[in-house]
Coordinates of C-alpha atoms in Angstrom, one line a residue:
Chain A
M19 CA 105.6 62.7 114.6
T20 CA 106.1 60.8 117.8
T21 CA 108.6 62.1 120.3
D22 CA 109.7 60.0 123.3
C23 CA 112.0 61.5 125.8
G24 CA 113.7 60.2 128.9
L25 CA 115.6 62.5 131.2
V26 CA 118.6 61.1 133.0
G27 CA 118.0 60.7 136.7
S28 CA 114.3 61.7 136.6
R29 CA 111.6 59.5 138.1
Y30 CA 109.4 59.8 135.2
V31 CA 109.6 59.5 131.5
Y32 CA 107.2 61.8 129.7
I33 CA 106.2 60.3 126.4
Y34 CA 104.8 63.0 124.1
T35 CA 103.2 61.6 121.1
Y36 CA 102.3 63.9 118.2
N37 CA 100.6 62.6 115.2
I38 CA 100.9 64.9 112.3
T39 CA 99.3 63.8 109.1
T40 CA 99.7 65.6 105.9
T41 CA 97.4 65.1 103.0
K42 CA 97.8 65.9 99.4
C43 CA 95.8 69.1 99.8
S44 CA 97.9 70.4 102.7
T45 CA 95.7 69.7 105.6
W46 CA 97.5 69.0 108.9
N47 CA 95.9 67.3 111.8
I48 CA 97.8 67.2 115.1
V49 CA 96.7 64.9 117.9
R50 CA 98.7 65.1 121.0
T51 CA 98.7 62.5 123.7
V52 CA 100.9 62.4 126.7
E53 CA 101.8 59.5 128.9
T54 CA 103.8 59.6 132.0
R55 CA 105.9 56.6 133.0
R56 CA 107.7 56.3 136.3
V57 CA 111.4 55.8 135.8
G58 CA 113.1 57.3 138.9
G59 CA 114.3 60.7 140.0
A60 CA 112.3 63.9 140.0
G61 CA 111.0 65.0 136.7
N62 CA 111.7 68.6 135.8
F63 CA 109.9 69.1 132.6
P64 CA 108.4 72.4 131.7
S65 CA 104.7 72.3 131.1
M66 CA 103.7 71.4 127.7
P67 CA 101.3 73.5 125.7
T68 CA 98.4 71.8 123.9
P69 CA 98.3 72.4 120.2
S70 CA 95.2 70.1 120.0
R71 CA 93.9 70.2 116.5
G72 CA 95.2 72.7 114.1
R73 CA 93.9 73.3 110.6
C74 CA 96.3 74.8 108.2
G75 CA 96.3 75.7 104.6
S76 CA 93.6 73.5 103.1
M77 CA 93.2 75.6 100.0
K78 CA 92.3 73.3 97.1
F79 CA 92.1 73.6 93.3
H80 CA 90.1 71.2 91.2
T81 CA 90.0 71.5 87.4
E82 CA 87.9 69.6 84.9
Y83 CA 87.3 69.9 81.2
L84 CA 84.0 69.1 79.4
T85 CA 83.9 68.4 75.7
L86 CA 80.6 69.4 74.0
H87 CA 79.6 68.6 70.4
T88 CA 76.2 70.1 69.5
K89 CA 74.1 68.8 66.6
T90 CA 73.1 72.3 65.6
K91 CA 75.2 75.4 64.8
R92 CA 73.6 77.3 67.7
A93 CA 72.6 75.5 70.9
Y94 CA 72.2 76.1 74.6
V95 CA 73.4 73.3 76.9
H96 CA 72.4 73.1 80.6
L97 CA 75.7 72.6 82.6
T98 CA 74.6 72.9 86.2
P99 CA 74.7 69.1 86.8
Q100 CA 78.3 68.9 85.5
V101 CA 79.4 71.9 87.6
E102 CA 77.8 70.3 90.7
S103 CA 79.5 67.1 90.0
A104 CA 82.9 68.8 89.7
L105 CA 82.2 70.6 93.0
K106 CA 81.4 67.3 94.7
K107 CA 84.6 65.7 93.5
S108 CA 86.7 68.7 94.7
G109 CA 85.5 68.4 98.3
I110 CA 85.5 72.2 98.5
K111 CA 83.0 73.7 100.9
D112 CA 83.7 77.4 100.5
G113 CA 85.0 79.2 97.4
M114 CA 84.3 80.0 93.8
I115 CA 84.0 78.1 90.6
L116 CA 85.1 79.5 87.2
V117 CA 83.1 78.0 84.3
S118 CA 84.5 79.3 81.1
A119 CA 84.2 78.5 77.4
M120 CA 87.6 77.8 75.9
H121 CA 86.5 79.2 72.5
I122 CA 85.8 82.6 71.0
T123 CA 82.6 81.6 69.4
A124 CA 80.8 80.3 72.5
G125 CA 79.8 81.6 75.9
V126 CA 78.7 80.6 79.4
Y127 CA 75.9 82.4 81.2
V128 CA 73.6 82.0 84.2
N129 CA 69.9 82.3 83.7
D130 CA 66.6 80.3 83.6
N131 CA 66.3 76.7 82.3
E132 CA 63.0 77.5 80.5
S133 CA 62.7 76.4 76.8
G134 CA 60.7 79.5 75.8
L135 CA 63.2 81.9 77.3
I136 CA 66.0 80.0 75.6
K137 CA 64.3 80.6 72.2
D138 CA 63.9 84.2 73.1
I139 CA 67.6 84.5 74.0
D140 CA 68.6 82.9 70.7
Q141 CA 66.3 85.2 68.5
W142 CA 67.4 88.2 70.5
L143 CA 71.1 87.5 70.0
E144 CA 70.5 87.0 66.3
T145 CA 68.9 90.5 66.2
L146 CA 71.8 92.1 68.1
A147 CA 74.6 90.3 66.3
P148 CA 73.1 88.9 63.1
F149 CA 74.6 86.3 60.8
R150 CA 75.7 88.1 57.6
Q151 CA 78.3 87.7 54.9
N152 CA 80.1 91.0 55.0
Y153 CA 82.0 90.8 58.3
Q154 CA 85.6 91.9 57.8
H155 CA 86.6 88.7 59.7
H156 CA 85.3 86.7 56.8
Q157 CA 88.2 87.9 54.6
T158 CA 90.3 85.2 56.5
G159 CA 88.0 82.5 55.0
E160 CA 85.8 82.3 58.2
D161 CA 82.1 82.7 58.1
N162 CA 81.4 83.0 61.8
G163 CA 81.7 86.7 62.5
D164 CA 78.3 86.8 64.2
A165 CA 79.4 83.9 66.6
H166 CA 82.2 86.1 67.9
L167 CA 79.9 89.0 68.5
K168 CA 77.2 86.8 70.2
S169 CA 80.0 85.4 72.4
L170 CA 80.9 88.9 73.5
I171 CA 77.4 89.9 74.5
I172 CA 76.8 86.7 76.5
H173 CA 80.3 86.7 77.9
H174 CA 82.5 83.7 77.9
E175 CA 82.7 82.9 81.6
V176 CA 80.9 83.1 84.9
I177 CA 82.0 82.8 88.5
V178 CA 79.7 80.8 90.8
P179 CA 79.9 81.1 94.6
V180 CA 80.2 78.0 96.7
T181 CA 79.0 78.0 100.3
N182 CA 78.5 75.0 102.6
G183 CA 79.6 72.7 99.8
K184 CA 76.9 73.8 97.4
L185 CA 76.4 76.3 94.5
D186 CA 75.2 79.4 96.3
F187 CA 72.6 80.3 93.8
G188 CA 69.2 81.8 93.9
P189 CA 66.2 79.5 93.2
W190 CA 66.2 79.9 89.4
Q191 CA 69.8 80.4 88.6
Q192 CA 71.2 77.7 86.2
I193 CA 74.5 77.6 84.3
F194 CA 74.3 77.3 80.5
Y195 CA 76.9 76.8 77.7
A196 CA 75.9 78.9 74.6
E197 CA 77.2 77.5 71.4
F198 CA 77.3 79.8 68.4
D199 CA 79.4 77.9 66.0
G200 CA 79.0 74.2 66.8
Q201 CA 78.8 70.8 65.1
R202 CA 82.4 70.2 66.3
D203 CA 84.2 69.5 69.5
K204 CA 84.3 72.4 71.9
R205 CA 85.6 72.6 75.4
V206 CA 84.6 74.2 78.7
I207 CA 86.9 74.5 81.7
I208 CA 85.5 74.2 85.3
K209 CA 87.9 75.3 88.0
V210 CA 86.9 75.0 91.6
M211 CA 89.0 77.0 94.1
G212 CA 88.5 77.1 97.8
E213 CA 88.6 75.2 101.0
Chain B
M3 CA 113.2 71.1 114.3
T4 CA 115.5 68.4 115.4
T5 CA 114.5 66.1 118.2
D6 CA 116.9 63.7 119.8
C7 CA 115.7 61.4 122.4
G8 CA 117.2 58.7 124.6
L9 CA 115.2 56.3 126.7
V10 CA 116.7 55.3 130.1
G11 CA 117.8 51.7 130.0
S12 CA 117.1 51.1 126.3
R13 CA 119.7 49.5 124.0
Y14 CA 119.0 52.1 121.3
V15 CA 118.8 55.8 121.0
Y16 CA 116.5 56.8 118.2
I17 CA 117.4 60.1 116.7
Y18 CA 114.5 61.7 114.9
T19 CA 115.5 64.6 112.9
Y20 CA 112.8 66.9 111.5
N21 CA 113.7 69.8 109.3
I22 CA 110.9 72.3 109.0
T23 CA 111.6 75.3 106.8
T24 CA 109.3 78.2 106.4
T25 CA 109.3 80.5 103.5
K26 CA 107.9 84.0 103.0
C27 CA 104.9 82.6 101.3
S28 CA 104.1 80.1 104.1
T29 CA 105.3 76.9 102.5
W30 CA 106.5 74.3 104.9
N31 CA 108.8 71.4 103.9
I32 CA 109.3 68.6 106.3
V33 CA 112.1 66.1 105.8
R34 CA 112.3 63.4 108.3
T35 CA 115.3 61.3 108.8
V36 CA 115.7 58.6 111.5
E37 CA 118.9 57.1 112.8
T38 CA 119.2 54.3 115.2
R39 CA 122.1 54.1 117.6
R40 CA 122.8 51.2 119.9
V41 CA 123.0 52.3 123.5
G42 CA 121.9 49.3 125.5
G43 CA 118.6 47.8 126.8
A44 CA 115.6 47.0 124.7
G45 CA 114.1 49.9 122.8
N46 CA 110.5 50.4 123.5
F47 CA 109.5 53.3 121.3
P48 CA 106.1 53.5 119.7
S49 CA 106.2 53.4 116.0
M50 CA 106.8 56.8 114.4
P51 CA 104.5 58.0 111.6
T52 CA 106.1 59.4 108.6
P53 CA 104.9 62.9 107.7
S54 CA 107.3 62.9 104.8
R55 CA 106.8 66.0 102.8
G56 CA 103.9 68.2 103.7
R57 CA 102.8 71.2 101.7
C58 CA 100.8 73.7 103.5
G59 CA 99.4 77.1 102.8
S60 CA 101.3 78.4 99.9
M61 CA 98.5 80.7 98.7
K62 CA 99.9 83.7 96.9
F63 CA 98.7 87.0 95.5
H64 CA 100.5 89.0 92.9
T65 CA 99.2 92.4 91.7
E66 CA 100.4 94.5 88.8
Y67 CA 99.1 97.7 87.1
L68 CA 99.5 98.6 83.5
T69 CA 99.2 102.1 82.2
L70 CA 97.9 102.4 78.6
H71 CA 97.7 105.6 76.6
T72 CA 96.2 105.0 73.2
K73 CA 96.7 107.3 70.2
T74 CA 93.1 107.1 69.1
K75 CA 89.9 107.6 71.0
R76 CA 88.9 104.0 70.5
A77 CA 91.5 101.2 70.4
Y78 CA 91.9 97.5 71.1
V79 CA 95.2 96.5 72.8
H80 CA 96.4 92.9 73.0
L81 CA 97.3 92.2 76.6
T82 CA 98.0 88.5 76.7
P83 CA 101.8 88.9 76.8
Q84 CA 101.6 91.3 79.8
V85 CA 99.3 88.9 81.7
E86 CA 101.6 86.0 80.9
S87 CA 104.5 88.0 82.2
A88 CA 102.6 88.8 85.5
L89 CA 101.8 85.1 85.9
K90 CA 105.4 84.2 85.5
K91 CA 106.5 86.7 88.1
S92 CA 103.9 85.5 90.5
G93 CA 105.3 81.9 90.4
I94 CA 101.7 80.7 90.7
K95 CA 100.9 77.3 89.1
D96 CA 97.2 76.9 89.8
G97 CA 94.6 79.6 90.3
M98 CA 92.9 82.5 88.6
I99 CA 93.9 85.9 87.2
L100 CA 91.6 88.9 87.3
V101 CA 92.3 91.4 84.5
S102 CA 90.2 94.5 85.0
A103 CA 90.0 98.0 83.5
M104 CA 90.2 100.6 86.3
H105 CA 88.0 102.9 84.3
I106 CA 84.3 103.1 83.4
T107 CA 84.9 104.0 79.7
A108 CA 87.0 100.9 78.9
G109 CA 86.8 97.2 79.1
V110 CA 88.7 93.9 79.0
Y111 CA 87.5 90.9 76.9
V112 CA 88.7 87.6 75.6
N113 CA 88.5 86.9 71.9
D114 CA 90.4 86.5 68.7
N115 CA 93.6 88.5 67.8
E116 CA 92.5 89.0 64.2
S117 CA 92.5 92.5 62.7
G118 CA 89.4 92.1 60.6
L119 CA 87.4 90.9 63.6
I120 CA 88.6 93.8 65.7
K121 CA 87.2 96.2 63.1
D122 CA 83.9 94.2 63.2
I123 CA 83.8 94.5 66.9
D124 CA 84.4 98.2 66.8
Q125 CA 81.7 98.9 64.2
W126 CA 79.3 96.6 66.0
L127 CA 79.8 98.4 69.3
E128 CA 79.2 101.7 67.5
T129 CA 75.9 100.4 66.2
L130 CA 74.7 99.1 69.6
A131 CA 76.0 102.1 71.6
P132 CA 76.5 105.0 69.2
F133 CA 78.3 108.2 69.8
R134 CA 75.7 111.0 70.0
Q135 CA 75.3 114.4 71.7
N136 CA 72.1 113.9 73.6
Y137 CA 73.0 111.5 76.4
Q138 CA 71.8 112.8 79.7
H139 CA 75.3 112.1 81.1
H140 CA 76.5 115.0 78.9
Q141 CA 74.7 117.5 81.1
T142 CA 77.7 117.1 83.4
G143 CA 80.0 118.5 80.7
E144 CA 81.1 115.0 79.5
D145 CA 80.8 113.9 75.9
N146 CA 81.6 110.2 76.4
G147 CA 78.2 108.7 77.2
D148 CA 78.7 106.1 74.4
A149 CA 82.0 105.0 75.9
H150 CA 80.2 104.0 79.2
L151 CA 77.6 102.0 77.3
K152 CA 80.2 100.3 75.1
S153 CA 82.1 99.4 78.3
L154 CA 79.0 97.8 79.8
I155 CA 78.5 95.5 76.7
I156 CA 82.1 94.4 76.6
H157 CA 82.3 94.2 80.4
H158 CA 85.2 95.6 82.3
E159 CA 86.9 92.5 83.5
V160 CA 87.7 88.8 82.8
I161 CA 88.9 85.9 85.0
V162 CA 91.5 83.8 83.4
P163 CA 92.2 80.3 84.7
V164 CA 95.8 79.2 85.5
T165 CA 96.8 75.5 85.4
N166 CA 100.3 74.1 85.4
G167 CA 101.7 77.6 85.5
K168 CA 100.0 78.6 82.2
L169 CA 96.9 80.5 81.1
D170 CA 94.5 77.7 80.6
F171 CA 93.0 79.0 77.4
G172 CA 91.7 77.4 74.3
P173 CA 93.8 77.8 71.1
W174 CA 92.4 81.2 70.0
Q175 CA 91.6 82.9 73.2
Q176 CA 93.5 86.2 73.7
I177 CA 93.0 89.0 76.2
F178 CA 92.2 92.5 75.0
Y179 CA 91.9 95.9 76.5
A180 CA 89.2 97.9 74.8
E181 CA 89.6 101.6 75.0
F182 CA 86.5 103.8 74.3
D183 CA 87.7 107.1 75.5
G184 CA 91.4 107.2 75.2
Q185 CA 94.2 109.6 74.3
R186 CA 95.0 109.8 78.0
D187 CA 96.6 107.5 80.7
K188 CA 94.3 104.7 81.7
R189 CA 95.1 101.8 84.0
V190 CA 94.5 98.0 84.1
I191 CA 94.9 95.8 87.2
I192 CA 96.2 92.3 86.9
K193 CA 95.8 90.2 90.1
V194 CA 97.0 86.7 90.1
M195 CA 95.7 84.5 93.0
G196 CA 96.6 80.9 93.6
E197 CA 99.4 78.5 94.6
Chain C
M18 CA 104.6 71.7 121.6
T19 CA 107.4 71.3 124.1
T20 CA 110.0 68.6 123.7
D21 CA 112.5 67.8 126.4
C22 CA 115.2 65.3 125.7
G23 CA 118.0 63.8 127.7
L24 CA 120.7 61.6 126.1
V25 CA 122.1 58.7 128.1
G26 CA 125.6 59.5 129.2
S27 CA 125.7 63.0 127.9
R28 CA 126.9 65.9 130.1
Y29 CA 124.1 68.1 128.8
V30 CA 120.4 68.0 128.5
Y31 CA 119.1 70.1 125.7
I32 CA 115.6 71.3 126.3
Y33 CA 113.9 72.3 123.1
T34 CA 110.7 74.2 123.6
Y35 CA 108.4 74.8 120.7
N36 CA 105.2 76.7 121.2
I37 CA 102.8 76.1 118.3
T38 CA 99.7 78.1 118.5
T39 CA 96.8 77.5 116.1
T40 CA 94.1 80.0 115.5
K41 CA 90.7 79.7 113.9
C42 CA 92.0 80.9 110.6
S43 CA 94.8 78.4 110.5
T44 CA 97.7 80.6 111.3
W45 CA 100.6 78.9 113.1
N46 CA 103.2 80.7 115.1
I47 CA 106.2 78.8 116.2
V48 CA 108.6 80.2 118.7
R49 CA 111.6 78.1 119.5
T50 CA 113.7 78.5 122.6
V51 CA 116.6 76.3 123.5
E52 CA 118.1 75.8 127.0
T53 CA 121.1 73.8 127.7
R54 CA 121.5 72.2 131.1
R55 CA 124.6 70.3 132.2
V56 CA 123.9 66.7 133.1
G57 CA 127.1 64.8 132.5
G58 CA 128.9 63.2 129.6
A59 CA 129.6 64.8 126.2
G60 CA 126.5 66.0 124.4
N61 CA 126.3 64.7 120.8
F62 CA 123.3 66.4 119.4
P63 CA 123.1 67.3 115.8
S64 CA 122.6 71.0 115.2
M65 CA 119.0 72.2 115.4
P66 CA 117.5 74.3 112.6
T67 CA 115.6 77.4 113.5
P68 CA 112.0 77.4 112.2
S69 CA 111.5 80.8 113.9
R70 CA 108.1 82.2 113.0
G71 CA 106.2 80.5 110.3
R72 CA 103.0 81.8 108.8
C73 CA 100.8 79.3 107.1
G74 CA 97.4 79.1 105.5
S75 CA 95.5 82.2 106.5
M76 CA 93.1 82.0 103.6
K77 CA 89.7 83.4 104.6
F78 CA 86.2 83.4 103.2
H79 CA 83.5 85.8 104.2
T80 CA 80.0 85.6 102.8
E81 CA 77.1 88.1 103.2
Y82 CA 73.7 88.4 101.6
L83 CA 71.8 91.6 101.0
T84 CA 68.1 91.8 100.5
L85 CA 66.8 94.6 98.2
H86 CA 63.2 95.6 97.6
T87 CA 62.9 98.4 95.0
K88 CA 59.9 100.6 94.8
T89 CA 60.0 100.6 91.0
K90 CA 60.1 97.7 88.5
R91 CA 63.5 98.9 87.2
A92 CA 66.0 100.5 89.6
Y93 CA 69.7 101.0 90.0
V94 CA 71.1 100.7 93.6
H95 CA 74.5 101.8 94.6
L96 CA 76.2 98.9 96.5
T97 CA 79.8 100.1 97.0
P98 CA 79.2 101.0 100.7
Q99 CA 77.8 97.5 101.5
V100 CA 80.6 95.8 99.7
E101 CA 83.2 97.9 101.6
S102 CA 81.4 97.0 104.8
A103 CA 81.6 93.3 104.0
L104 CA 85.3 93.7 103.2
K105 CA 86.0 95.4 106.5
K106 CA 84.2 92.7 108.4
S107 CA 86.2 90.0 106.6
G108 CA 89.5 91.4 107.7
I109 CA 90.9 90.4 104.3
K110 CA 93.8 92.5 102.9
D111 CA 94.5 90.9 99.5
G112 CA 92.0 88.9 97.4
M113 CA 88.8 89.2 95.4
I114 CA 85.2 89.9 96.1
L115 CA 82.4 88.3 94.1
V116 CA 79.2 90.5 94.0
S117 CA 76.5 88.6 92.3
A118 CA 72.7 88.9 91.9
M119 CA 71.0 85.7 93.0
H120 CA 68.2 86.3 90.4
I121 CA 67.8 85.9 86.7
T122 CA 66.1 89.3 86.2
A123 CA 68.7 91.5 87.8
G124 CA 72.4 92.2 87.4
V125 CA 75.5 93.7 89.0
Y126 CA 77.8 96.1 87.2
V127 CA 80.6 98.5 87.8
N128 CA 80.3 102.0 86.4
D129 CA 79.7 105.7 87.3
N130 CA 77.5 106.9 90.1
E131 CA 76.0 109.7 88.0
S132 CA 72.3 110.1 87.8
G133 CA 72.2 111.2 84.1
L134 CA 74.3 108.3 83.1
I135 CA 72.0 105.9 85.0
K136 CA 69.0 107.2 83.1
D137 CA 71.0 106.7 79.8
I138 CA 71.8 103.1 80.8
D139 CA 68.1 102.5 81.6
Q140 CA 66.9 103.9 78.3
W141 CA 69.6 102.1 76.4
L142 CA 68.8 98.7 77.9
E143 CA 65.1 99.3 77.1
T144 CA 66.2 99.9 73.4
L145 CA 68.3 96.8 73.2
A146 CA 65.9 94.5 75.2
P147 CA 62.5 96.1 75.1
F148 CA 59.5 95.2 77.2
R149 CA 57.0 93.5 74.9
Q150 CA 54.2 91.0 75.2
N151 CA 55.3 88.4 72.6
Y152 CA 58.3 86.8 74.2
Q153 CA 58.0 83.0 74.1
H154 CA 58.9 83.0 77.8
H155 CA 55.5 84.6 78.5
Q156 CA 53.7 81.4 77.6
T157 CA 54.7 80.2 81.1
G158 CA 52.5 83.0 82.5
E159 CA 55.5 85.4 83.1
D160 CA 55.6 88.8 81.6
N161 CA 59.3 89.6 82.4
G162 CA 61.1 88.3 79.3
D163 CA 62.8 91.7 78.8
A164 CA 64.2 91.6 82.3
H165 CA 66.0 88.3 81.5
L166 CA 67.6 89.8 78.4
K167 CA 68.5 93.0 80.2
S168 CA 70.2 90.9 82.9
L169 CA 72.2 89.1 80.2
I170 CA 73.6 92.3 78.7
I171 CA 74.5 93.8 82.1
H172 CA 75.8 90.5 83.4
H173 CA 74.8 89.2 86.8
E174 CA 78.1 89.4 88.7
V175 CA 81.4 91.3 89.0
I176 CA 84.7 90.4 90.6
V177 CA 86.3 93.3 92.6
P178 CA 90.0 93.2 93.4
V179 CA 91.1 93.8 97.0
T180 CA 94.6 95.2 97.7
N181 CA 95.9 96.6 101.1
G182 CA 92.4 96.0 102.6
K183 CA 90.6 98.2 100.1
L184 CA 88.6 97.8 96.9
D185 CA 91.3 98.3 94.2
F186 CA 89.2 100.5 92.0
G187 CA 90.0 103.4 89.7
P188 CA 88.7 106.8 90.8
W189 CA 85.2 106.5 89.3
Q190 CA 84.4 102.8 89.6
Q191 CA 81.3 102.1 91.7
I192 CA 79.3 98.9 92.1
F193 CA 75.6 98.9 91.2
Y194 CA 72.8 96.4 91.5
A195 CA 70.5 96.7 88.5
E196 CA 66.9 95.6 89.1
F197 CA 64.8 94.8 86.1
D198 CA 61.8 93.1 87.8
G199 CA 61.6 94.5 91.2
Q200 CA 58.9 95.5 93.8
R201 CA 59.7 92.3 95.7
D202 CA 62.5 90.9 97.8
K203 CA 65.6 90.1 95.8
R204 CA 69.0 89.0 97.1
V205 CA 72.7 89.7 96.3
I206 CA 75.6 87.6 97.5
I207 CA 78.9 89.2 98.5
K208 CA 81.7 86.7 98.9
V209 CA 85.1 87.9 100.0
M210 CA 88.0 85.5 99.4
G211 CA 91.6 86.2 100.3
E212 CA 94.1 86.7 103.1

């Protein structure tokens, strides 16, 4: 916004120039400049406060969807790079990221990217929630009762903190998608929320 | 805000009209209109940037509490309709919803709304965290040690993404309240946070 | 921002004074005052809307890190006081708090602060994810395979709702850090997000 004002009979014209820029994500920048031009007469303007730069309401949301199609029925897919990429695109410096499976036979967890441990996790989940024929869910024609229970143990989503534009993780924390009924397209939502 | 300015000796008066409206939830709408009226002399106004519509700081929070009283000690209650209703009331289009049990003998999870699977989940939780007399917690006079452990497996809360004003779920995802020590009033908090 | 405007040939000068103050956390306050001074001629100003006070974009983020060093390999540390302290420092009245272990052999959960139950939880986790030598993860030289699995059951993070400047918990809900491979410095992140 630029405002130019002349006062009748004054010696001066004060030209107040405000530039207010709005962006898609609601950030306002105000830059004030003031010029004084002699016109005639005695200026009688009240003093003008200086808003200088104001920052206001820069909350942003960025949502992405990944499609995963694993070759095996059960699989563990490292997702940290994709989440970091979504964060970078969002431009968010401080906030939280929701990473969530959009299915009820898959999960998302945070743990080590170590192949031995991933095998341990897979065997352990099979012990706690084994594949078997006689789940009552199978009366619907499904055969993936164990995948639902494995998903419940691992949990279907995580929240990742973001600080200074980076995943605020400890040194070994990595994000994994856990597939328990794969060999078909499955989706993950990544929602970044912050400033 | 409306600003009308005349410059001494100019042929034109530029009338810059800004309408800034503020609402309870901090949304600003700016509508600029410019009229030019001939007055005399050569206008010497600097060009005026166009803020057009700016959106700024419409972050909202909406909180609701549900009270549930199940007829049986253990029960699984479908909550998706109540969460959708809270979202609608909030007016939020993009954000996250926290759905959390306010008790330590209950949980909230996302999975299938299929009665056979719900029976499988119940039996499976009883296998992993069985009801028995000799929990050390029972020395306090309680008899619900198993309910605490079942709550820990299922987890007490979920975060649901919101996009375009809707729960951003896959086709089979539904929100459930899992009661492990019912037959009395229990509460669930639904907190919607976004824009 | 103060805008003073005179219209050529008018009897009046309308002095519109806007004070816009910006604060660190992006709150704007607008106070409008209008004075009318007779100058000459018939004033022909369009009516001026009243923005009065607008509040805009006071979203805040507050991040803290705790360092815990437990005397025993497994330990359960009550964190509610630290989380309440972080909330107080943040000044946030409505929002969510992420409390998350920054390690893959520890967790954060919400349940009862009762010593008998804590022993039950510990024994139960040892049953479901026992310490043993032959985890494949141990081929890397580690011996904490069980700690990873215990962390996965308990989950590494919780989201705590904030309403009216307080943790919006039920009467028995308390936040715990669960250590499964301690006797060394471990960190927890507390991120408060809201208004």
